[in-house]
Amino acid sequence: MNKTQELEKTSSEINELSTRIEGIKFHLRSLESNMALLNSLRIQHEQNIDVLKSERVIAAIYEYKKIKEQLLSVRNKLYVMRIDFNSHNVALERTEKFLIDLREKYVILLRNMDGRVIKGNFGGKK
């Protein structure tokens, strides 16, 4: 592959990674807003349970059970979203590191466009 083709390939990979990073960041922002909403629901359900447990309120068993089930559902969703959020953060870090490496490679290719030096691997470790 000649240097021009390699430069074009690296440039397209950089553009693709930049787009992927923006997609991951968008998904992270979406997860953050959903987690904030679920946290407020969790707090609201916990407060409702506290009110239903008080001695001044005579609550129907059905209502108490319904809120407990909703609270459990909210907690489970939050747990899954936290896992998803953490895995997306790891993916973002890896992608950004790979993008930095590609940009360095691109700069090296640009510098070597005019040079006549051919770099090779002559029996070294891979």
Coordinates of N, CA and C in Angstrom, one line a residue:
M1 N 0.9 -1.2 0.0 CA 0.0 0.0 0.0 C 0.9 1.2 0.0
N2 N 0.6 2.2 -0.9 CA 1.5 3.3 -0.9 C 1.1 4.3 0.2
K3 N 1.9 5.3 0.4 CA 1.7 6.3 1.5 C 0.4 7.1 1.4
T4 N 0.0 7.4 0.1 CA -1.2 8.2 0.0 C -2.4 7.3 0.4
Q5 N -2.5 6.1 0.0 CA -3.6 5.2 0.4 C -3.6 5.0 1.9
E6 N -2.4 4.8 2.4 CA -2.4 4.6 3.9 C -2.8 5.8 4.6
L7 N -2.5 7.0 4.1 CA -2.9 8.3 4.7 C -4.4 8.4 4.6
E8 N -5.0 8.1 3.5 CA -6.5 8.1 3.3 C -7.2 7.1 4.2
K9 N -6.6 5.9 4.4 CA -7.2 4.9 5.2 C -7.2 5.4 6.7
T10 N -6.0 5.9 7.1 CA -5.9 6.4 8.5 C -6.9 7.6 8.7
S11 N -7.0 8.5 7.7 CA -7.9 9.6 7.9 C -9.3 9.1 8.0
S12 N -9.8 8.2 7.2 CA -11.1 7.6 7.3 C -11.3 6.9 8.7
E13 N -10.3 6.2 9.2 CA -10.4 5.6 10.5 C -10.6 6.6 11.6
I14 N -9.8 7.7 11.5 CA -9.9 8.8 12.4 C -11.3 9.4 12.4
N15 N -11.9 9.6 11.2 CA -13.3 10.1 11.2 C -14.3 9.2 11.7
E16 N -14.1 7.9 11.5 CA -15.0 6.9 12.0 C -14.9 6.8 13.5
L17 N -13.7 6.9 14.1 CA -13.6 6.8 15.5 C -14.1 8.1 16.2
S18 N -14.0 9.2 15.5 CA -14.6 10.5 16.1 C -16.1 10.4 16.1
T19 N -16.7 9.8 15.1 CA -18.1 9.6 15.1 C -18.5 8.6 16.2
R20 N -17.8 7.5 16.3 CA -18.1 6.5 17.3 C -18.0 7.2 18.7
I21 N -17.0 8.0 19.0 CA -16.8 8.7 20.3 C -18.0 9.6 20.6
E22 N -18.5 10.3 19.5 CA -19.7 11.2 19.7 C -20.9 10.3 20.1
G23 N -21.0 9.2 19.4 CA -22.1 8.3 19.7 C -22.1 7.7 21.1
I24 N -20.9 7.4 21.6 CA -20.8 6.9 23.0 C -21.1 8.0 24.0
K25 N -20.6 9.2 23.7 CA -20.9 10.3 24.6 C -22.4 10.6 24.6
F26 N -23.0 10.6 23.5 CA -24.5 10.8 23.5 C -25.2 9.7 24.3
H27 N -24.8 8.5 24.2 CA -25.4 7.4 24.9 C -25.1 7.6 26.4
L28 N -23.9 8.0 26.8 CA -23.6 8.3 28.2 C -24.5 9.4 28.8
R29 N -24.7 10.5 28.0 CA -25.6 11.6 28.5 C -27.0 11.1 28.7
S30 N -27.5 10.2 27.7 CA -28.8 9.6 27.8 C -28.9 8.8 29.1
L31 N -27.9 8.0 29.3 CA -27.9 7.1 30.5 C -27.9 7.9 31.8
E32 N -27.1 9.0 31.8 CA -27.1 9.9 33.0 C -28.4 10.5 33.3
S33 N -29.1 11.0 32.3 CA -30.5 11.6 32.5 C -31.5 10.5 32.9
N34 N -31.4 9.3 32.4 CA -32.3 8.2 32.8 C -32.0 7.8 34.2
M35 N -30.7 7.7 34.6 CA -30.4 7.4 35.9 C -30.8 8.4 36.9
A36 N -30.8 9.7 36.6 CA -31.2 10.7 37.4 C -32.7 10.6 37.7
L37 N -33.5 10.3 36.6 CA -34.9 10.1 36.7 C -35.2 8.9 37.6
L38 N -34.5 7.8 37.4 CA -34.8 6.6 38.2 C -34.4 6.9 39.7
N39 N -33.3 7.7 39.9 CA -33.0 8.0 41.3 C -34.1 8.8 42.0
S40 N -34.7 9.7 41.3 CA -35.8 10.5 41.9 C -37.0 9.6 42.1
L41 N -37.2 8.6 41.2 CA -38.3 7.7 41.4 C -38.0 6.8 42.6
R42 N -36.8 6.4 42.8 CA -36.4 5.5 43.9 C -36.6 6.3 45.2
I43 N -36.2 7.5 45.3 CA -36.4 8.3 46.5 C -37.9 8.5 46.8
Q44 N -38.6 8.8 45.7 CA -40.1 9.0 45.9 C -40.7 7.7 46.4
H45 N -40.4 6.5 45.9 CA -40.9 5.3 46.4 C -40.5 5.0 47.8
E46 N -39.3 5.3 48.1 CA -38.8 5.0 49.5 C -39.6 5.9 50.5
Q47 N -39.8 7.2 50.1 CA -40.6 8.1 50.9 C -42.0 7.6 51.1
N48 N -42.6 7.1 50.0 CA -44.0 6.5 50.1 C -44.0 5.3 51.0
I49 N -43.0 4.5 51.0 CA -43.0 3.3 51.8 C -42.9 3.8 53.3
D50 N -42.1 4.8 53.6 CA -42.0 5.3 54.9 C -43.3 5.9 55.4
V51 N -44.0 6.5 54.6 CA -45.3 7.1 54.9 C -46.3 5.9 55.2
L52 N -46.3 4.9 54.4 CA -47.2 3.8 54.5 C -46.8 3.0 55.8
K53 N -45.6 3.0 56.2 CA -45.2 2.3 57.4 C -45.5 3.0 58.7
S54 N -45.8 4.3 58.6 CA -46.1 5.1 59.8 C -47.3 4.6 60.5
E55 N -47.4 4.9 61.8 CA -48.5 4.4 62.6 C -49.8 5.2 62.3
R56 N -49.6 6.4 61.8 CA -50.8 7.3 61.5 C -51.6 6.9 60.3
V57 N -50.9 6.1 59.4 CA -51.6 5.7 58.2 C -52.0 4.3 58.2
I58 N -53.2 4.0 57.8 CA -53.6 2.6 57.6 C -53.6 2.3 56.1
A59 N -52.6 1.6 55.7 CA -52.4 1.4 54.3 C -53.0 0.0 53.9
A60 N -53.5 -0.1 52.7 CA -53.9 -1.4 52.2 C -52.7 -2.2 51.8
I61 N -52.7 -3.4 52.1 CA -51.6 -4.3 51.8 C -51.3 -4.3 50.3
Y62 N -52.3 -4.1 49.5 CA -52.1 -4.1 48.1 C -51.2 -2.9 47.7
E63 N -51.5 -1.7 48.2 CA -50.8 -0.5 47.9 C -49.3 -0.6 48.3
Y64 N -49.1 -1.1 49.5 CA -47.7 -1.3 50.0 C -47.0 -2.3 49.1
K65 N -47.6 -3.4 48.8 CA -46.9 -4.4 47.9 C -46.6 -3.8 46.6
K66 N -47.5 -3.0 46.0 CA -47.4 -2.4 44.7 C -46.1 -1.5 44.7
I67 N -46.0 -0.6 45.7 CA -44.9 0.3 45.8 C -43.6 -0.5 46.0
K68 N -43.6 -1.5 46.8 CA -42.4 -2.3 47.0 C -41.9 -2.9 45.7
E69 N -42.9 -3.4 44.9 CA -42.5 -4.0 43.6 C -41.9 -3.0 42.7
Q70 N -42.6 -1.8 42.7 CA -42.1 -0.7 41.8 C -40.7 -0.3 42.3
L71 N -40.4 -0.2 43.6 CA -39.1 0.1 44.1 C -38.1 -0.9 43.7
L72 N -38.4 -2.2 43.8 CA -37.5 -3.2 43.4 C -37.2 -3.1 41.9
S73 N -38.2 -2.8 41.1 CA -38.0 -2.7 39.6 C -37.1 -1.5 39.3
V74 N -37.3 -0.4 40.0 CA -36.4 0.8 39.8 C -35.0 0.5 40.2
R75 N -34.8 -0.1 41.3 CA -33.5 -0.5 41.8 C -32.8 -1.4 40.8
N76 N -33.5 -2.4 40.2 CA -32.9 -3.3 39.2 C -32.5 -2.5 38.0
K77 N -33.4 -1.6 37.5 CA -33.1 -0.8 36.3 C -31.8 0.0 36.6
L78 N -31.8 0.6 37.8 CA -30.6 1.5 38.1 C -29.3 0.7 38.1
Y79 N -29.4 -0.6 38.6 CA -28.2 -1.4 38.7 C -27.7 -1.7 37.3
V80 N -28.7 -2.1 36.4 CA -28.3 -2.4 35.0 C -27.8 -1.2 34.3
M81 N -28.4 0.0 34.5 CA -27.9 1.2 33.9 C -26.5 1.6 34.4
R82 N -26.2 1.4 35.7 CA -24.9 1.7 36.2 C -23.8 0.8 35.5
I83 N -24.2 -0.5 35.3 CA -23.2 -1.4 34.6 C -23.0 -0.9 33.2
D84 N -24.1 -0.6 32.5 CA -24.0 -0.1 31.1 C -23.2 1.2 31.1
F85 N -23.5 2.1 32.0 CA -22.7 3.4 32.1 C -21.2 3.1 32.3
N86 N -20.9 2.2 33.2 CA -19.5 1.9 33.4 C -18.8 1.3 32.2
S87 N -19.5 0.4 31.5 CA -18.9 -0.3 30.4 C -18.8 0.8 29.2
H88 N -19.7 1.7 29.1 CA -19.6 2.7 28.1 C -18.4 3.7 28.4
N89 N -18.2 4.0 29.7 CA -17.0 4.8 30.0 C -15.7 4.1 29.7
V90 N -15.7 2.8 29.9 CA -14.5 2.0 29.5 C -14.3 2.1 28.0
A91 N -15.4 1.9 27.3 CA -15.3 1.9 25.8 C -14.9 3.3 25.3
L92 N -15.4 4.3 26.0 CA -15.0 5.7 25.6 C -13.5 5.9 25.8
E93 N -13.0 5.5 26.9 CA -11.6 5.6 27.2 C -10.7 4.9 26.2
R94 N -11.1 3.7 25.9 CA -10.3 2.9 24.9 C -10.4 3.5 23.5
T95 N -11.5 3.9 23.1 CA -11.7 4.5 21.8 C -10.9 5.8 21.7
E96 N -10.9 6.6 22.7 CA -10.2 7.9 22.7 C -8.7 7.6 22.7
K97 N -8.2 6.6 23.4 CA -6.8 6.2 23.3 C -6.4 5.7 21.9
F98 N -7.3 4.9 21.3 CA -7.0 4.4 20.0 C -7.0 5.6 19.0
L99 N -7.9 6.6 19.2 CA -7.9 7.8 18.3 C -6.6 8.6 18.4
I100 N -6.1 8.7 19.6 CA -4.9 9.4 19.9 C -3.7 8.7 19.1
D101 N -3.7 7.4 19.2 CA -2.7 6.6 18.5 C -2.8 6.8 17.0
L102 N -4.0 6.8 16.5 CA -4.2 6.9 15.1 C -3.8 8.3 14.6
R103 N -4.1 9.3 15.4 CA -3.7 10.7 15.0 C -2.1 10.8 15.0
E104 N -1.5 10.1 16.0 CA 0.0 10.1 16.0 C 0.5 9.4 14.7
K105 N -0.1 8.3 14.3 CA 0.3 7.6 13.1 C 0.1 8.5 11.9
Y106 N -1.1 9.2 11.9 CA -1.4 10.1 10.8 C -0.3 11.2 10.6
V107 N 0.1 11.8 11.8 CA 1.1 12.8 11.8 C 2.4 12.3 11.3
I108 N 2.8 11.1 11.7 CA 4.0 10.4 11.2 C 4.0 10.2 9.7
L109 N 2.8 9.7 9.2 CA 2.7 9.5 7.8 C 2.8 10.8 7.0
L110 N 2.2 11.9 7.6 CA 2.3 13.2 6.9 C 3.8 13.7 6.8
R111 N 4.5 13.4 7.9 CA 5.9 13.8 7.9 C 6.8 13.0 7.0
N112 N 6.4 11.8 6.8 CA 7.2 10.9 5.9 C 6.7 10.9 4.5
M113 N 5.8 11.8 4.1 CA 5.3 11.8 2.7 C 6.4 12.2 1.8
D114 N 7.3 13.1 2.1 CA 8.3 13.5 1.2 C 9.6 12.7 1.4
G115 N 9.7 12.0 2.4 CA 11.0 11.2 2.6 C 11.0 10.0 1.8
R116 N 12.2 9.5 1.5 CA 12.4 8.3 0.7 C 12.8 7.1 1.6
V117 N 12.6 7.2 2.9 CA 13.0 6.2 3.8 C 11.9 5.2 4.0
I118 N 12.3 3.9 3.8 CA 11.3 2.8 4.0 C 11.6 2.2 5.3
K119 N 10.6 2.1 6.2 CA 10.8 1.5 7.5 C 10.3 0.1 7.3
G120 N 11.1 -0.8 7.9 CA 10.7 -2.2 7.8 C 11.0 -3.0 9.1
N121 N 10.4 -4.1 9.2 CA 10.7 -5.0 10.4 C 11.5 -6.1 9.9
F122 N 12.7 -6.1 10.2 CA 13.7 -7.1 9.7 C 14.0 -8.2 10.8
G123 N 13.0 -9.0 11.0 CA 13.2 -10.1 11.9 C 13.0 -9.8 13.4
G124 N 12.5 -8.6 13.7 CA 12.3 -8.3 15.1 C 11.1 -9.0 15.6
K125 N 10.9 -8.8 16.9 CA 9.7 -9.4 17.5 C 8.4 -8.6 17.1
K126 N 7.4 -9.4 16.9 CA 6.1 -8.7 16.5 C 5.3 -8.5 17.7

